[in-house]
Amino acid sequence: DQQVKQNSPSLSVQEGRISILNCDYTNSMFDYFLWYKKYPAEGPTFLISISSIKDKNEDGRFTVFLNKSAKHLSLHIVPSQPGDSAVYFCAASVSSGYSTLTFGKGTMLLVSP
Amino acid sequence: DVKVTQSSRYLVKRTGEKVFLECVQDMDHENMFWYRQDPGLGLRLIYFSYDVKMKEKGDIPEGYSVSREKKERFSLILESASTNQTSMYLCASSPSTPLAEQYFGPGTRLTVT
């Protein structure tokens, strides 16, 4: 049973436009959510996170929105740049546990010039 | 800067061989994790450790074992490699504080022939 779902395997966006990556979860115990970015042949790098006590967190061009009632979060990248082209993984955890992360399958973002 | 290093970037082994993947972190983190990444499946947790000599099974532990004799080092062992263990293996570490992100190594691409 997939607890974290990223239903779009890929997304193509033009440079300068907004990229919106979506993520849904089923486990209501999850209370901390993270986005990781992964380039080919490299390990994932942390991008941004949000705790369930918030509904929005912003860091530069990256904003994550959390809708707890819908069990849905999204990552907005504005403006998108070609260097943002990568695979983006949504991850969720239970903060009272061992800090293990449950990952989605990832969305490949391609930003074209 | 947190550094997580993995012993090999690429590894080719034969079916039935015993395989050791080594991971070292330099930030005195309590938690360490092993994942595998496969196309269309995202990152799946194999094993994790929250302290020296302590280990916990993740979502897909079958066919793997781990060892953590020192805080900075976490080894993944494939007792008898099989072709379905061909994958990208990623090690990560994190402090034990709540809401801590995980830091990933560059990955080991293992091919079992």
CSV table of C-alpha atoms in Angstrom, one decimal:
chain,number,residue,atom,x,y,z
A,1,ASP,CA,0.0,0.0,0.0
A,2,GLN,CA,1.5,3.2,-1.2
A,3,GLN,CA,1.3,5.8,1.6
A,4,VAL,CA,2.9,8.7,-0.3
A,5,LYS,CA,1.8,9.2,-3.9
A,6,GLN,CA,3.1,11.4,-6.6
A,7,ASN,CA,0.8,10.7,-9.4
A,8,SER,CA,2.6,12.6,-12.1
A,9,PRO,CA,5.7,10.8,-13.3
A,10,SER,CA,6.9,13.8,-15.3
A,11,LEU,CA,6.2,17.5,-15.8
A,12,SER,CA,7.4,19.9,-18.5
A,13,VAL,CA,7.5,23.6,-17.9
A,14,GLN,CA,9.0,26.6,-19.7
A,15,GLU,CA,11.7,28.7,-18.1
A,16,GLY,CA,10.2,31.6,-16.1
A,17,ARG,CA,6.9,29.9,-15.5
A,18,ILE,CA,5.6,28.2,-12.4
A,19,SER,CA,6.2,24.6,-11.7
A,20,ILE,CA,3.7,22.8,-9.4
A,21,LEU,CA,4.5,19.4,-8.1
A,22,ASN,CA,1.8,17.5,-6.2
A,23,CYS,CA,1.9,14.8,-3.5
A,24,ASP,CA,-0.9,13.0,-1.7
A,25,TYR,CA,-0.6,10.9,1.4
A,26,THR,CA,-2.9,8.4,3.1
A,27,ASN,CA,-1.4,7.9,6.6
A,28,SER,CA,-2.9,10.4,9.0
A,29,MET,CA,0.0,9.9,11.4
A,30,PHE,CA,2.4,11.7,9.1
A,31,ASP,CA,3.1,15.2,10.5
A,32,TYR,CA,6.2,16.3,8.8
A,33,PHE,CA,6.8,16.5,5.1
A,34,LEU,CA,9.9,17.1,3.0
A,35,TRP,CA,10.8,17.6,-0.6
A,36,TYR,CA,14.1,16.3,-2.0
A,37,LYS,CA,15.6,17.0,-5.4
A,38,LYS,CA,17.8,14.5,-7.2
A,39,TYR,CA,20.0,14.9,-10.2
A,40,PRO,CA,21.2,11.7,-12.1
A,41,ALA,CA,24.1,9.9,-10.5
A,42,GLU,CA,23.8,12.0,-7.3
A,43,GLY,CA,22.1,11.4,-4.0
A,44,PRO,CA,18.9,13.3,-3.2
A,45,THR,CA,19.4,16.8,-1.6
A,46,PHE,CA,17.0,18.3,0.8
A,47,LEU,CA,15.0,21.2,-0.6
A,48,ILE,CA,12.2,22.3,1.8
A,49,SER,CA,10.0,20.9,4.5
A,50,ILE,CA,6.8,21.7,6.3
A,51,SER,CA,5.4,20.7,9.7
A,52,SER,CA,1.7,19.8,10.0
A,53,ILE,CA,1.2,22.8,12.3
A,54,LYS,CA,1.7,25.1,9.2
A,55,ASP,CA,0.0,25.3,5.9
A,56,LYS,CA,2.7,27.1,4.0
A,57,ASN,CA,6.5,27.4,4.1
A,58,GLU,CA,8.6,29.5,1.7
A,59,ASP,CA,12.3,29.5,0.9
A,60,GLY,CA,13.3,31.8,-2.0
A,61,ARG,CA,11.7,30.4,-5.2
A,62,PHE,CA,10.3,27.4,-3.5
A,63,THR,CA,7.0,27.2,-1.5
A,64,VAL,CA,5.4,24.2,-0.1
A,65,PHE,CA,1.7,24.2,0.7
A,66,LEU,CA,0.0,21.7,3.0
A,67,ASN,CA,-3.7,20.9,3.0
A,68,LYS,CA,-4.2,18.5,5.9
A,69,SER,CA,-7.9,17.9,5.4
A,70,ALA,CA,-7.2,16.7,1.8
A,71,LYS,CA,-3.9,15.0,2.8
A,72,HIS,CA,-2.3,16.9,0.0
A,73,LEU,CA,0.8,18.9,-0.4
A,74,SER,CA,2.3,20.8,-3.3
A,75,LEU,CA,5.7,22.3,-4.2
A,76,HIS,CA,5.7,25.5,-6.2
A,77,ILE,CA,8.8,26.7,-8.0
A,78,VAL,CA,8.6,30.3,-9.2
A,79,PRO,CA,10.2,31.2,-11.6
A,80,SER,CA,11.4,27.9,-12.9
A,81,GLN,CA,14.9,27.7,-14.2
A,82,PRO,CA,16.6,25.0,-16.5
A,83,GLY,CA,18.8,24.1,-13.5
A,84,ASP,CA,15.7,23.0,-11.7
A,85,SER,CA,15.4,20.0,-14.1
A,86,ALA,CA,15.6,17.0,-11.8
A,87,VAL,CA,13.6,14.3,-10.1
A,88,TYR,CA,11.6,15.6,-7.1
A,89,PHE,CA,10.7,13.3,-4.3
A,90,CYS,CA,8.0,14.0,-1.7
A,91,ALA,CA,8.6,12.4,1.7
A,92,ALA,CA,6.7,12.1,4.9
A,93,SER,CA,7.5,11.1,8.4
A,94,VAL,CA,6.0,10.7,11.9
A,95,SER,CA,7.9,13.2,14.1
A,96,SER,CA,7.6,11.0,17.2
A,97,GLY,CA,9.1,8.0,15.6
A,98,TYR,CA,12.6,7.1,14.4
A,99,SER,CA,12.7,9.8,11.8
A,100,THR,CA,12.2,7.3,9.0
A,101,LEU,CA,11.0,8.8,5.7
A,102,THR,CA,8.4,7.3,3.4
A,103,PHE,CA,9.0,8.5,-0.1
A,104,GLY,CA,6.8,8.9,-3.2
A,105,LYS,CA,7.9,7.6,-6.5
A,106,GLY,CA,9.1,10.9,-7.7
A,107,THR,CA,8.3,13.4,-10.4
A,108,MET,CA,10.8,14.3,-13.2
A,109,LEU,CA,10.7,18.0,-13.9
A,110,LEU,CA,12.0,19.3,-17.1
A,111,VAL,CA,12.4,23.1,-17.5
A,112,SER,CA,13.1,24.1,-21.1
A,113,PRO,CA,14.7,27.4,-22.0
B,1,ASP,CA,29.0,20.7,5.7
B,2,VAL,CA,27.6,17.3,6.3
B,3,LYS,CA,29.3,14.6,4.3
B,4,VAL,CA,28.1,11.1,3.7
B,5,THR,CA,30.4,9.0,1.6
B,6,GLN,CA,29.8,5.6,0.0
B,7,SER,CA,32.7,3.2,-0.7
B,8,SER,CA,32.0,2.7,-4.4
B,9,ARG,CA,30.1,4.6,-7.1
B,10,TYR,CA,29.8,1.6,-9.4
B,11,LEU,CA,30.0,-2.1,-8.5
B,12,VAL,CA,29.5,-5.2,-10.7
B,13,LYS,CA,29.1,-8.6,-8.9
B,14,ARG,CA,28.1,-12.1,-9.9
B,15,THR,CA,25.1,-13.9,-8.7
B,16,GLY,CA,25.7,-15.7,-5.4
B,17,GLU,CA,28.6,-13.4,-4.3
B,18,LYS,CA,28.6,-11.7,-0.9
B,19,VAL,CA,28.5,-8.0,-1.3
B,20,PHE,CA,29.5,-5.3,1.2
B,21,LEU,CA,28.4,-1.7,0.7
B,22,GLU,CA,30.0,0.8,3.1
B,23,CYS,CA,28.7,4.2,4.2
B,24,VAL,CA,30.5,6.7,6.4
B,25,GLN,CA,29.2,10.0,7.8
B,26,ASP,CA,31.2,12.7,9.4
B,27,MET,CA,28.6,14.6,11.4
B,28,ASP,CA,28.2,12.4,14.5
B,29,HIS,CA,24.7,11.6,13.5
B,30,GLU,CA,22.8,9.0,15.5
B,31,ASN,CA,20.6,7.7,12.7
B,32,MET,CA,21.7,6.0,9.5
B,33,PHE,CA,19.6,4.5,6.7
B,34,TRP,CA,20.0,2.3,3.6
B,35,TYR,CA,17.6,2.8,0.7
B,36,ARG,CA,17.4,1.4,-2.8
B,37,GLN,CA,16.1,3.4,-5.7
B,38,ASP,CA,14.5,1.8,-8.7
B,39,PRO,CA,12.8,3.4,-11.7
B,40,GLY,CA,9.1,3.9,-11.1
B,41,LEU,CA,9.4,2.8,-7.4
B,42,GLY,CA,11.1,5.7,-5.8
B,43,LEU,CA,13.2,5.2,-2.7
B,44,ARG,CA,12.5,2.3,-0.5
B,45,LEU,CA,13.9,1.8,3.0
B,46,ILE,CA,15.9,-1.4,3.5
B,47,TYR,CA,17.3,-1.0,7.0
B,48,PHE,CA,18.0,1.7,9.5
B,49,SER,CA,20.0,2.1,12.7
B,50,TYR,CA,19.4,4.6,15.5
B,51,ASP,CA,22.5,3.8,17.5
B,52,VAL,CA,25.7,1.7,17.4
B,53,LYS,CA,24.9,-2.1,17.2
B,54,MET,CA,21.1,-1.2,16.9
B,55,LYS,CA,19.2,-2.0,13.7
B,56,GLU,CA,15.6,-2.0,12.5
B,57,LYS,CA,14.0,-3.5,9.4
B,58,GLY,CA,12.6,-1.1,6.9
B,59,ASP,CA,10.1,-1.9,4.2
B,60,ILE,CA,12.2,-4.3,2.1
B,61,PRO,CA,14.8,-6.1,4.3
B,62,GLU,CA,14.6,-9.5,2.6
B,63,GLY,CA,18.0,-10.6,1.2
B,64,TYR,CA,19.9,-7.9,3.1
B,65,SER,CA,21.6,-7.5,6.5
B,66,VAL,CA,23.4,-4.6,8.1
B,67,SER,CA,26.1,-3.9,10.5
B,68,ARG,CA,26.8,-0.8,12.7
B,69,GLU,CA,29.9,-1.3,14.8
B,70,LYS,CA,30.9,2.3,14.9
B,71,LYS,CA,28.7,5.4,15.0
B,72,GLU,CA,30.0,6.8,11.8
B,73,ARG,CA,29.8,3.7,9.7
B,74,PHE,CA,26.9,1.7,8.5
B,75,SER,CA,27.3,-1.3,6.2
B,76,LEU,CA,24.8,-3.1,4.0
B,77,ILE,CA,25.4,-6.7,3.2
B,78,LEU,CA,24.0,-8.8,0.5
B,79,GLU,CA,24.6,-12.4,1.7
B,80,SER,CA,24.1,-13.9,-1.7
B,81,ALA,CA,23.6,-11.4,-4.5
B,82,SER,CA,20.8,-12.0,-7.0
B,83,THR,CA,19.9,-10.2,-10.2
B,84,ASN,CA,16.8,-8.6,-8.7
B,85,GLN,CA,19.2,-6.7,-6.3
B,86,THR,CA,20.6,-4.8,-9.2
B,87,SER,CA,19.8,-1.2,-8.2
B,88,MET,CA,21.0,2.2,-7.0
B,89,TYR,CA,21.8,2.0,-3.2
B,90,LEU,CA,21.6,5.2,-1.2
B,91,CYS,CA,22.9,5.7,2.3
B,92,ALA,CA,21.6,8.6,4.5
B,93,SER,CA,22.2,9.9,8.0
B,94,SER,CA,20.4,12.3,10.3
B,95,PRO,CA,20.6,13.5,13.9
B,96,SER,CA,18.2,12.1,16.4
B,97,THR,CA,16.4,15.5,17.0
B,98,PRO,CA,12.8,15.6,15.8
B,99,LEU,CA,12.1,17.0,12.4
B,100,ALA,CA,15.6,16.5,11.2
B,101,GLU,CA,16.3,16.1,7.5
B,102,GLN,CA,18.3,13.2,6.2
B,103,TYR,CA,21.6,13.7,4.3
B,104,PHE,CA,22.3,11.4,1.5
B,105,GLY,CA,25.5,10.0,0.0
B,106,PRO,CA,26.1,9.9,-3.8
B,107,GLY,CA,24.8,6.4,-4.2
B,108,THR,CA,26.3,3.1,-5.4
B,109,ARG,CA,25.1,1.7,-8.7
B,110,LEU,CA,25.2,-2.1,-8.1
B,111,THR,CA,24.8,-4.5,-11.1
B,112,VAL,CA,24.5,-8.2,-10.4
B,113,THR,CA,25.1,-10.4,-13.4
